[in-house]
Amino acid sequence: MSAATHAATMTPIFPGSRDAAGRPATLGVLGGGQLGRMFVHAAQRLGYFTAVLEPDAQSPAGLVSHHHIQTAYDDPAGLAQLADLCQAITTEFENVTAQALHTLAQTRPVAPGAAVVGIAQNRIEEKAHFAACAEVSGVSCAPYAVLETPDHLQTVLAERADLLPGILKTARLGYDGKGQIRVKTAAELAAAWAELGNVACVLEKMLPLTAECSVLVARGWDGQVVSFAPQRNVHEAGILAVTHAYEGAVPPALAERAREAAIAIAQHINYVGVLCVEFFVVDNGSAHGGLVVNEMAPRPHNSGHYTIDACDASQFDLQVHAMAGLPLPQPRQHSPAIMLNLLGDVWFGPDGQPREPDWYAVLSLPGTHLHLYGKLEARAGRKMGHLTITGPDVASVKTTARRAAELLGLPGLDAI
Ligand code: ATP
Ligand code: MG
C-alpha cells in the first residue's frame, strides 16, 4: 500500500490497545542494530510491544525486544511473521531490500515506504531526487557524474576533468565512508573504479568543506511535518565523531535554509517517518557557495542521538509517533548538547591492548548520558555506543565534553 493510500485510511495505533484477537499493540522494525534498539526503547516506554526481524542472535535490538524473529531480512516466512505480529512496521537501515518493505506493505502500514527507501539506497536516484526538488529546496548536490559502464568512464575521463580531485562512491551499500575512494587523477579514477569492482558509482567533485550539518525531519501519514534544528557534525576517517547541537552550532542563516531544504526534500516524496538529510557547508568563495546537500538517510540517524537526552521528544519517539499515526508535536530542545561517538577503539589502549574505559570518571562528570548498545565485541571503527553531554550553557557542555573525550582517549579533541 502506498503512503497516499494510508494517508486516507491510517487509524492511529494506540499504545496499550489490543486487536480483535486480544493481542497487544505491537510495532515492528526490520534490522537489529543500535538504531533498532533505541527505537524499541522509545516504543516500549510508550507502552507498545515490539518485534525485531534480525538474523543475528545477539543483536542490540533483538536482545531488548518482546519478539525477535531470527531470519534473513528478506525471508518470506520471517516477513510474514513480522506482519502477523505487528500493526505497523519500520526499518532501521536503508540496505534492506525494497522488496521486503513492499511485501510487508501489502498487509501493514510501513513507514518509510519501499519507494522512498529505494531512492535513498541508490546515490544515483538520490541525486536525481535532490535535483528534482532543487527549485523548492534551494540546494543542489555537489557536481557529479554517473559511472555505470566503461563508456561512462571514457566520457568522464575525456570531459569531466572539473570533477577531479573527487570522490568515487558506489551507488549502493556505502556507509561510514565505506565504498568510497578519493581520486586525484584520471589514472587514479580508472584504477579506483576497477578496485570497486566496476559497479555503478558516482564520481563527486571534492568540495572545500568548512563544516557539515544534518537535519532531522519527521513527517506523518497526514503530511504534517516537524523538524529538529540542524546540528553540526564532525567526522574522523569518514565516521561521525562529534555532533554539536546548540544554538549557533550552525550559523543561523544556514540553519534556516538547511531546515527548509530538508522539509522540502521530505515533502517532495510524501515521506512518512523520520528522515535525516546531510549537508555540506562550503567555502562561500567557491562557485557553489554555501549549502550543498550530501545524502539522506530514511531513518533516525547517528547525528540525532542527542535528541534522546536534550529534547522533549527524541528522533526515536517521533519515529514511533509517525508510523503509528499518533500526533507529531514540534519537539523542543531543552539543553545544549554535544554527542561523542564511542567506537570500538575506546576499548583499546595506546599500546593496542584491550582495556575497560574509565566509566567511573566519565560518569562522575555532570550531565553525561552514556548509551552502550550491548555489543559484546569491541572492534576498531565499530559503533559501540555514544555519550551525550548536556548542561545549562554551551560553555559548560564544551568543557565537560572535552574532559570526557580526554578521559576516553577520543580523537578530534580540537573539534569540541
Ligand atoms: P554515512 O556514514 O553518512 O552513511 P557515507 O559512507 O554514506 O556516510 P558520505 O556521507 O557520502 O558517505 O561521505 C562521508 C564523508 O566524506 C562526508 O561526511 C564528508 O566528510 C566526506 N565527503 C563526502 N563527499 C564529499 C565531497 N564531495 N567533498 C568533500 N568531502 C566529502
Ligand atoms: Mg554521510
GROMACS .gro file of C-alpha atoms and ligand atoms in nm:
model
  448
    1MET     CA    1   0.000   0.000   0.000
    2SER     CA    2   0.136   0.344  -0.079
    3ALA     CA    3   0.179   0.631   0.164
    4ALA     CA    4  -0.107   0.806  -0.012
    5THR     CA    5  -0.344   0.512   0.049
    6HIS     CA    6  -0.262   0.506   0.417
    7ALA     CA    7  -0.289   0.883   0.447
    8ALA     CA    8  -0.657   0.841   0.388
    9THR     CA    9  -0.703   0.525   0.592
   10MET     CA   10  -0.444   0.529   0.870
   11THR     CA   11  -0.620   0.485   1.203
   12PRO     CA   12  -0.393   0.560   1.499
   13ILE     CA   13  -0.250   0.253   1.668
   14PHE     CA   14  -0.277   0.340   2.034
   15PRO     CA   15  -0.019   0.208   2.278
   16GLY     CA   16  -0.171  -0.036   2.525
   17SER     CA   17  -0.460  -0.120   2.293
   18ARG     CA   18  -0.547  -0.473   2.180
   19ASP     CA   19  -0.655  -0.606   1.845
   20ALA     CA   20  -0.971  -0.809   1.780
   21ALA     CA   21  -0.788  -1.124   1.891
   22GLY     CA   22  -0.682  -0.958   2.215
   23ARG     CA   23  -0.316  -0.919   2.119
   24PRO     CA   24  -0.131  -0.608   2.241
   25ALA     CA   25  -0.045  -0.322   2.004
   26THR     CA   26   0.295  -0.416   1.860
   27LEU     CA   27   0.537  -0.217   1.643
   28GLY     CA   28   0.793  -0.390   1.425
   29VAL     CA   29   1.136  -0.300   1.295
   30LEU     CA   30   1.346  -0.456   1.023
   31GLY     CA   31   1.704  -0.475   1.146
   32GLY     CA   32   1.852  -0.529   1.489
   33GLY     CA   33   2.129  -0.269   1.521
   34GLN     CA   34   2.160   0.020   1.765
   35LEU     CA   35   1.904   0.231   1.578
   36GLY     CA   36   1.656  -0.053   1.615
   37ARG     CA   37   1.745  -0.082   1.983
   38MET     CA   38   1.678   0.285   2.056
   39PHE     CA   39   1.357   0.264   1.852
   40VAL     CA   40   1.249  -0.035   2.064
   41HIS     CA   41   1.328   0.156   2.383
   42ALA     CA   42   1.114   0.451   2.270
   43ALA     CA   43   0.823   0.228   2.160
   44GLN     CA   44   0.829   0.027   2.482
   45ARG     CA   45   0.841   0.337   2.701
   46LEU     CA   46   0.518   0.447   2.540
   47GLY     CA   47   0.363   0.105   2.610
   48TYR     CA   48   0.392  -0.078   2.279
   49PHE     CA   49   0.511  -0.432   2.240
   50THR     CA   50   0.790  -0.465   1.984
   51ALA     CA   51   0.914  -0.716   1.727
   52VAL     CA   52   1.256  -0.713   1.560
   53LEU     CA   53   1.345  -0.908   1.249
   54GLU     CA   54   1.719  -0.971   1.252
   55PRO     CA   55   1.930  -1.279   1.166
   56ASP     CA   56   2.193  -1.220   1.438
   57ALA     CA   57   2.107  -1.395   1.766
   58GLN     CA   58   2.291  -1.132   1.977
   59SER     CA   59   2.180  -0.809   1.809
   60PRO     CA   60   2.143  -0.482   2.004
   61ALA     CA   61   1.770  -0.454   1.924
   62GLY     CA   62   1.683  -0.825   1.929
   63LEU     CA   63   1.816  -0.852   2.284
   64VAL     CA   64   1.572  -0.592   2.420
   65SER     CA   65   1.260  -0.661   2.214
   66HIS     CA   66   0.948  -0.857   2.316
   67HIS     CA   67   0.978  -1.061   1.997
   68HIS     CA   68   1.288  -1.144   1.796
   69ILE     CA   69   1.227  -1.309   1.460
   70GLN     CA   70   1.562  -1.456   1.372
   71THR     CA   71   1.560  -1.486   0.993
   72ALA     CA   72   1.723  -1.314   0.695
   73TYR     CA   73   1.577  -0.969   0.620
   74ASP     CA   74   1.408  -1.097   0.305
   75ASP     CA   75   1.294  -1.436   0.434
   76PRO     CA   76   0.927  -1.475   0.330
   77ALA     CA   77   0.831  -1.668   0.645
   78GLY     CA   78   1.008  -1.415   0.871
   79LEU     CA   79   0.839  -1.123   0.696
   80ALA     CA   80   0.501  -1.296   0.723
   81GLN     CA   81   0.556  -1.347   1.096
   82LEU     CA   82   0.653  -0.982   1.140
   83ALA     CA   83   0.342  -0.867   0.954
   84ASP     CA   84   0.127  -1.101   1.160
   85LEU     CA   85   0.265  -0.976   1.493
   86CYS     CA   86   0.275  -0.602   1.421
   87GLN     CA   87   0.024  -0.330   1.345
   88ALA     CA   88   0.287  -0.109   1.180
   89ILE     CA   89   0.646  -0.165   1.067
   90THR     CA   90   0.957   0.045   1.010
   91THR     CA   91   1.317  -0.018   0.913
   92GLU     CA   92   1.633   0.083   1.091
   93PHE     CA   93   1.865   0.062   0.793
   94GLU     CA   94   1.830   0.150   0.427
   95ASN     CA   95   2.002  -0.152   0.283
   96VAL     CA   96   1.705  -0.378   0.346
   97THR     CA   97   1.561  -0.485   0.012
   98ALA     CA   98   1.285  -0.259  -0.111
   99GLN     CA   99   1.105  -0.585  -0.199
  100ALA     CA  100   1.086  -0.680   0.172
  101LEU     CA  101   0.920  -0.346   0.255
  102HIS     CA  102   0.692  -0.385  -0.043
  103THR     CA  103   0.585  -0.732   0.075
  104LEU     CA  104   0.512  -0.605   0.427
  105ALA     CA  105   0.317  -0.310   0.287
  106GLN     CA  106   0.068  -0.548   0.125
  107THR     CA  107  -0.086  -0.605   0.466
  108ARG     CA  108   0.053  -0.343   0.708
  109PRO     CA  109   0.137   0.027   0.714
  110VAL     CA  110   0.513   0.052   0.651
  111ALA     CA  111   0.697   0.379   0.717
  112PRO     CA  112   0.911   0.483   0.542
  113GLY     CA  113   0.777   0.309   0.234
  114ALA     CA  114   0.962   0.088  -0.016
  115ALA     CA  115   0.973   0.356  -0.287
  116VAL     CA  116   1.143   0.624  -0.077
  117VAL     CA  117   1.384   0.377   0.083
  118GLY     CA  118   1.467   0.263  -0.270
  119ILE     CA  119   1.564   0.620  -0.361
  120ALA     CA  120   1.786   0.660  -0.055
  121GLN     CA  121   1.953   0.323  -0.125
  122ASN     CA  122   2.092   0.440  -0.453
  123ARG     CA  123   2.308   0.750  -0.480
  124ILE     CA  124   2.213   0.792  -0.845
  125GLU     CA  125   1.841   0.804  -0.770
  126GLU     CA  126   1.903   1.008  -0.456
  127LYS     CA  127   2.086   1.277  -0.651
  128ALA     CA  128   1.812   1.277  -0.916
  129HIS     CA  129   1.560   1.335  -0.635
  130PHE     CA  130   1.765   1.623  -0.494
  131ALA     CA  131   1.783   1.774  -0.843
  132ALA     CA  132   1.408   1.731  -0.892
  133CYS     CA  133   1.330   1.936  -0.583
  134ALA     CA  134   1.626   2.178  -0.603
  135GLU     CA  135   1.400   2.463  -0.707
  136VAL     CA  136   1.184   2.424  -0.397
  137SER     CA  137   1.459   2.314  -0.159
  138GLY     CA  138   1.701   2.583  -0.276
  139VAL     CA  139   2.000   2.349  -0.253
  140SER     CA  140   2.187   2.132  -0.503
  141CYS     CA  141   2.429   1.845  -0.454
  142ALA     CA  142   2.799   1.852  -0.539
  143PRO     CA  143   2.882   1.840  -0.912
  144TYR     CA  144   2.896   1.472  -1.012
  145ALA     CA  145   2.887   1.220  -1.291
  146VAL     CA  146   2.730   0.874  -1.306
  147LEU     CA  147   2.961   0.583  -1.385
  148GLU     CA  148   2.780   0.265  -1.480
  149THR     CA  149   2.950   0.144  -1.797
  150PRO     CA  150   3.303   0.155  -1.949
  151ASP     CA  151   3.164   0.416  -2.191
  152HIS     CA  152   3.068   0.640  -1.899
  153LEU     CA  153   3.423   0.609  -1.768
  154GLN     CA  154   3.567   0.712  -2.105
  155THR     CA  155   3.332   1.012  -2.123
  156VAL     CA  156   3.416   1.119  -1.769
  157LEU     CA  157   3.789   1.080  -1.835
  158ALA     CA  158   3.760   1.283  -2.153
  159GLU     CA  159   3.513   1.552  -2.049
  160ARG     CA  160   3.489   1.585  -1.672
  161ALA     CA  161   3.832   1.694  -1.556
  162ASP     CA  162   3.637   1.951  -1.349
  163LEU     CA  163   3.537   1.667  -1.111
  164LEU     CA  164   3.897   1.599  -1.005
  165PRO     CA  165   4.011   1.577  -0.737
  166GLY     CA  166   3.697   1.386  -0.649
  167ILE     CA  167   3.546   1.100  -0.454
  168LEU     CA  168   3.429   0.786  -0.627
  169LYS     CA  169   3.133   0.642  -0.433
  170THR     CA  170   2.948   0.318  -0.501
  171ALA     CA  171   2.584   0.389  -0.584
  172ARG     CA  172   2.471   0.125  -0.336
  173LEU     CA  173   2.566  -0.015   0.003
  174GLY     CA  174   2.807   0.256   0.120
  175TYR     CA  175   2.813   0.374   0.480
  176ASP     CA  176   3.061   0.526   0.722
  177GLY     CA  177   3.288   0.616   0.430
  178LYS     CA  178   3.295   0.255   0.305
  179GLY     CA  179   3.269   0.204  -0.071
  180GLN     CA  180   3.445   0.535  -0.137
  181ILE     CA  181   3.784   0.611  -0.287
  182ARG     CA  182   3.938   0.955  -0.319
  183VAL     CA  183   4.097   1.018  -0.658
  184LYS     CA  184   4.318   1.298  -0.784
  185THR     CA  185   4.398   1.198  -1.141
  186ALA     CA  186   4.233   1.025  -1.436
  187ALA     CA  187   4.460   0.723  -1.383
  188GLU     CA  188   4.358   0.701  -1.018
  189LEU     CA  189   3.993   0.722  -1.117
  190ALA     CA  190   4.020   0.430  -1.361
  191ALA     CA  191   4.207   0.223  -1.101
  192ALA     CA  192   3.957   0.311  -0.826
  193TRP     CA  193   3.660   0.207  -1.038
  194ALA     CA  194   3.829  -0.130  -1.104
  195GLU     CA  195   3.902  -0.163  -0.732
  196LEU     CA  196   3.532  -0.109  -0.655
  197GLY     CA  197   3.453  -0.391  -0.897
  198ASN     CA  198   3.326  -0.167  -1.181
  199VAL     CA  199   2.989  -0.146  -1.004
  200ALA     CA  200   2.757   0.153  -1.055
  201CYS     CA  201   2.919   0.459  -0.895
  202VAL     CA  202   2.905   0.835  -0.883
  203LEU     CA  203   3.215   1.050  -0.910
  204GLU     CA  204   3.167   1.356  -0.695
  205LYS     CA  205   3.380   1.666  -0.704
  206MET     CA  206   3.574   1.710  -0.380
  207LEU     CA  207   3.439   2.030  -0.225
  208PRO     CA  208   3.624   2.257   0.018
  209LEU     CA  209   3.406   2.188   0.322
  210THR     CA  210   3.404   2.438   0.605
  211ALA     CA  211   3.154   2.232   0.804
  212GLU     CA  212   2.893   1.957   0.781
  213CYS     CA  213   2.546   1.958   0.927
  214SER     CA  214   2.232   1.747   0.920
  215VAL     CA  215   1.863   1.799   0.974
  216LEU     CA  216   1.611   1.552   1.115
  217VAL     CA  217   1.258   1.579   0.989
  218ALA     CA  218   0.955   1.373   1.087
  219ARG     CA  219   0.650   1.356   0.862
  220GLY     CA  220   0.320   1.186   0.939
  221TRP     CA  221   0.074   0.995   0.719
  222ASP     CA  222  -0.137   1.311   0.706
  223GLY     CA  223   0.153   1.521   0.573
  224GLN     CA  224   0.224   1.703   0.898
  225VAL     CA  225   0.595   1.784   0.931
  226VAL     CA  226   0.811   1.872   1.231
  227SER     CA  227   1.188   1.911   1.250
  228PHE     CA  228   1.480   1.950   1.484
  229ALA     CA  229   1.722   2.238   1.447
  230PRO     CA  230   2.025   2.147   1.232
  231GLN     CA  231   2.323   2.002   1.415
  232ARG     CA  232   2.690   2.032   1.316
  233ASN     CA  233   2.878   1.709   1.259
  234VAL     CA  234   3.250   1.636   1.269
  235HIS     CA  235   3.377   1.318   1.103
  236GLU     CA  236   3.700   1.131   1.166
  237ALA     CA  237   3.813   0.893   0.891
  238GLY     CA  238   3.468   0.903   0.729
  239ILE     CA  239   3.281   0.814   1.053
  240LEU     CA  240   3.079   1.059   1.261
  241ALA     CA  241   3.283   1.151   1.569
  242VAL     CA  242   3.116   1.456   1.728
  243THR     CA  243   2.776   1.625   1.694
  244HIS     CA  244   2.728   1.980   1.818
  245ALA     CA  245   2.365   2.059   1.896
  246TYR     CA  246   2.306   2.403   2.036
  247GLU     CA  247   2.213   2.747   1.914
  248GLY     CA  248   2.492   2.882   1.698
  249ALA     CA  249   2.645   2.539   1.623
  250VAL     CA  250   2.532   2.609   1.266
  251PRO     CA  251   2.521   2.979   1.162
  252PRO     CA  252   2.154   3.087   1.189
  253ALA     CA  253   2.106   3.185   0.822
  254LEU     CA  254   2.241   2.849   0.702
  255ALA     CA  255   2.048   2.662   0.969
  256GLU     CA  256   1.718   2.806   0.849
  257ARG     CA  257   1.797   2.723   0.485
  258ALA     CA  258   1.902   2.369   0.576
  259ARG     CA  259   1.584   2.310   0.772
  260GLU     CA  260   1.362   2.437   0.492
  261ALA     CA  261   1.553   2.231   0.237
  262ALA     CA  262   1.519   1.911   0.442
  263ILE     CA  263   1.145   1.966   0.479
  264ALA     CA  264   1.108   2.024   0.103
  265ILE     CA  265   1.308   1.706   0.033
  266ALA     CA  266   1.076   1.503   0.260
  267GLN     CA  267   0.756   1.661   0.125
  268HIS     CA  268   0.850   1.604  -0.237
  269ILE     CA  269   0.835   1.224  -0.195
  270ASN     CA  270   0.547   1.215   0.058
  271TYR     CA  271   0.789   1.070   0.306
  272VAL     CA  272   0.643   0.911   0.623
  273GLY     CA  273   0.865   0.867   0.929
  274VAL     CA  274   1.195   1.022   1.037
  275LEU     CA  275   1.431   1.138   0.763
  276CYS     CA  276   1.784   1.271   0.808
  277VAL     CA  277   1.930   1.499   0.541
  278GLU     CA  278   2.306   1.563   0.548
  279PHE     CA  279   2.452   1.886   0.416
  280PHE     CA  280   2.796   2.022   0.339
  281VAL     CA  281   2.879   2.381   0.418
  282VAL     CA  282   3.126   2.500   0.157
  283ASP     CA  283   3.351   2.797   0.130
  284ASN     CA  284   3.139   3.093   0.030
  285GLY     CA  285   3.410   3.197  -0.212
  286SER     CA  286   3.356   2.882  -0.419
  287ALA     CA  287   3.135   2.854  -0.724
  288HIS     CA  288   2.869   2.654  -0.534
  289GLY     CA  289   2.867   2.886  -0.231
  290GLY     CA  290   2.701   2.799   0.099
  291LEU     CA  291   2.491   2.492   0.143
  292VAL     CA  292   2.516   2.168  -0.057
  293VAL     CA  293   2.300   1.862   0.005
  294ASN     CA  294   2.503   1.543   0.051
  295GLU     CA  295   2.272   1.248   0.115
  296MET     CA  296   1.967   1.137   0.307
  297ALA     CA  297   1.904   0.850   0.546
  298PRO     CA  298   1.546   0.715   0.555
  299ARG     CA  299   1.554   0.659   0.932
  300PRO     CA  300   1.675   0.813   1.257
  301HIS     CA  301   2.044   0.898   1.233
  302ASN     CA  302   2.357   0.888   1.445
  303SER     CA  303   2.371   1.268   1.438
  304GLY     CA  304   2.028   1.279   1.607
  305HIS     CA  305   2.111   1.066   1.911
  306TYR     CA  306   2.149   1.378   2.125
  307THR     CA  307   1.772   1.430   2.095
  308ILE     CA  308   1.718   1.146   2.347
  309ASP     CA  309   1.874   1.348   2.629
  310ALA     CA  310   1.848   1.709   2.511
  311CYS     CA  311   1.493   1.729   2.370
  312ASP     CA  312   1.142   1.671   2.500
  313ALA     CA  313   1.085   1.419   2.220
  314SER     CA  314   1.365   1.219   2.060
  315GLN     CA  315   1.407   1.121   1.697
  316PHE     CA  316   1.301   0.770   1.802
  317ASP     CA  317   0.988   0.898   1.976
  318LEU     CA  318   0.897   1.080   1.655
  319GLN     CA  319   0.957   0.764   1.451
  320VAL     CA  320   0.712   0.580   1.679
  321HIS     CA  321   0.455   0.861   1.656
  322ALA     CA  322   0.485   0.895   1.279
  323MET     CA  323   0.450   0.525   1.196
  324ALA     CA  324   0.168   0.465   1.446
  325GLY     CA  325  -0.036   0.760   1.323
  326LEU     CA  326  -0.004   0.948   1.654
  327PRO     CA  327   0.019   1.330   1.660
  328LEU     CA  328   0.357   1.488   1.586
  329PRO     CA  329   0.410   1.778   1.824
  330GLN     CA  330   0.702   2.005   1.737
  331PRO     CA  331   0.995   1.885   1.953
  332ARG     CA  332   1.172   2.135   2.177
  333GLN     CA  333   1.539   2.117   2.272
  334HIS     CA  334   1.571   2.198   2.641
  335SER     CA  335   1.951   2.177   2.679
  336PRO     CA  336   2.253   2.245   2.464
  337ALA     CA  337   2.428   1.918   2.385
  338ILE     CA  338   2.737   1.757   2.240
  339MET     CA  339   2.740   1.394   2.136
  340LEU     CA  340   3.059   1.190   2.124
  341ASN     CA  341   3.053   0.864   1.930
  342LEU     CA  342   3.217   0.573   2.109
  343LEU     CA  343   3.387   0.344   1.860
  344GLY     CA  344   3.550   0.014   1.950
  345ASP     CA  345   3.887   0.191   1.956
  346VAL     CA  346   3.795   0.327   2.301
  347TRP     CA  347   3.828  -0.030   2.437
  348PHE     CA  348   4.197  -0.043   2.337
  349GLY     CA  349   4.485   0.145   2.499
  350PRO     CA  350   4.761   0.332   2.315
  351ASP     CA  351   4.961   0.007   2.334
  352GLY     CA  352   4.685  -0.173   2.138
  353GLN     CA  353   4.595  -0.386   2.442
  354PRO     CA  354   4.227  -0.428   2.539
  355ARG     CA  355   4.114  -0.207   2.827
  356GLU     CA  356   3.794  -0.109   3.006
  357PRO     CA  357   3.719   0.263   2.959
  358ASP     CA  358   3.717   0.463   3.284
  359TRP     CA  359   3.339   0.489   3.313
  360TYR     CA  360   3.363   0.587   3.678
  361ALA     CA  361   3.547   0.905   3.589
  362VAL     CA  362   3.328   0.978   3.286
  363LEU     CA  363   3.002   0.926   3.475
  364SER     CA  364   3.118   1.146   3.759
  365LEU     CA  365   3.111   1.442   3.519
  366PRO     CA  366   2.784   1.642   3.532
  367GLY     CA  367   2.532   1.597   3.252
  368THR     CA  368   2.684   1.288   3.090
  369HIS     CA  369   2.444   1.035   2.939
  370LEU     CA  370   2.607   0.707   2.844
  371HIS     CA  371   2.442   0.483   2.584
  372LEU     CA  372   2.607   0.148   2.512
  373TYR     CA  373   2.444  -0.071   2.251
  374GLY     CA  374   2.501  -0.412   2.407
  375LYS     CA  375   2.764  -0.520   2.153
  376LEU     CA  376   2.987  -0.768   2.326
  377GLU     CA  377   3.289  -0.746   2.099
  378ALA     CA  378   3.474  -0.416   2.056
  379ARG     CA  379   3.644  -0.373   1.721
  380ALA     CA  380   3.822  -0.068   1.581
  381GLY     CA  381   3.572   0.154   1.399
  382ARG     CA  382   3.267  -0.038   1.532
  383LYS     CA  383   2.995   0.184   1.679
  384MET     CA  384   2.968   0.058   2.038
  385GLY     CA  385   2.780   0.347   2.194
  386HIS     CA  386   2.768   0.722   2.237
  387LEU     CA  387   2.796   0.975   2.513
  388THR     CA  388   2.574   1.281   2.516
  389ILE     CA  389   2.670   1.575   2.733
  390THR     CA  390   2.402   1.824   2.831
  391GLY     CA  391   2.432   2.127   3.055
  392PRO     CA  392   2.292   2.468   3.140
  393ASP     CA  393   2.501   2.650   2.877
  394VAL     CA  394   2.724   2.584   2.577
  395ALA     CA  395   3.047   2.671   2.759
  396SER     CA  396   2.995   2.414   3.034
  397VAL     CA  397   2.883   2.149   2.785
  398LYS     CA  398   3.203   2.205   2.586
  399THR     CA  399   3.421   2.188   2.896
  400THR     CA  400   3.263   1.862   3.009
  401ALA     CA  401   3.275   1.713   2.659
  402ARG     CA  402   3.645   1.793   2.631
  403ARG     CA  403   3.715   1.635   2.967
  404ALA     CA  404   3.515   1.321   2.875
  405ALA     CA  405   3.691   1.294   2.539
  406GLU     CA  406   4.027   1.322   2.716
  407LEU     CA  407   3.935   1.053   2.968
  408LEU     CA  408   3.825   0.820   2.689
  409GLY     CA  409   4.121   0.899   2.463
  410LEU     CA  410   3.886   1.008   2.182
  411PRO     CA  411   4.028   1.163   1.866
  412GLY     CA  412   3.918   1.504   1.743
  413LEU     CA  413   3.953   1.692   2.071
  414ASP     CA  414   4.014   2.008   1.868
  415ALA     CA  415   3.667   1.964   1.723
  416ILE     CA  416   3.497   2.025   2.057
  417ATP     P1  417   2.734   0.787   0.622
  417ATP     O1  418   2.806   0.725   0.735
  417ATP     O2  419   2.686   0.924   0.649
  417ATP     O3  420   2.632   0.699   0.559
  417ATP     P2  421   2.866   0.759   0.372
  417ATP     O4  422   2.962   0.649   0.374
  417ATP     O5  423   2.736   0.737   0.309
  417ATP     O6  424   2.849   0.812   0.516
  417ATP     P3  425   2.916   1.028   0.267
  417ATP     O7  426   2.827   1.096   0.362
  417ATP     O8  427   2.886   1.040   0.123
  417ATP     O9  428   2.939   0.873   0.299
  417ATP    O10  429   3.067   1.077   0.290
  417ATP     C1  430   3.133   1.058   0.413
  417ATP     C2  431   3.213   1.182   0.447
  417ATP    O11  432   3.315   1.206   0.348
  417ATP     C3  433   3.130   1.308   0.447
  417ATP    O12  434   3.063   1.325   0.570
  417ATP     C4  435   3.238   1.414   0.422
  417ATP    O13  436   3.314   1.437   0.539
  417ATP     C5  437   3.329   1.346   0.322
  417ATP     N1  438   3.284   1.377   0.184
  417ATP     C6  439   3.195   1.306   0.111
  417ATP     N2  440   3.173   1.362  -0.009
  417ATP     C7  441   3.249   1.473  -0.015
  417ATP     C8  442   3.271   1.574  -0.114
  417ATP     N3  443   3.209   1.572  -0.232
  417ATP     N4  444   3.359   1.674  -0.085
  417ATP     C9  445   3.424   1.676   0.034
  417ATP     N5  446   3.408   1.584   0.131
  417ATP    C10  447   3.322   1.482   0.109
  418MG      MG  448   2.709   1.059   0.510
   0.00000   0.00000   0.00000
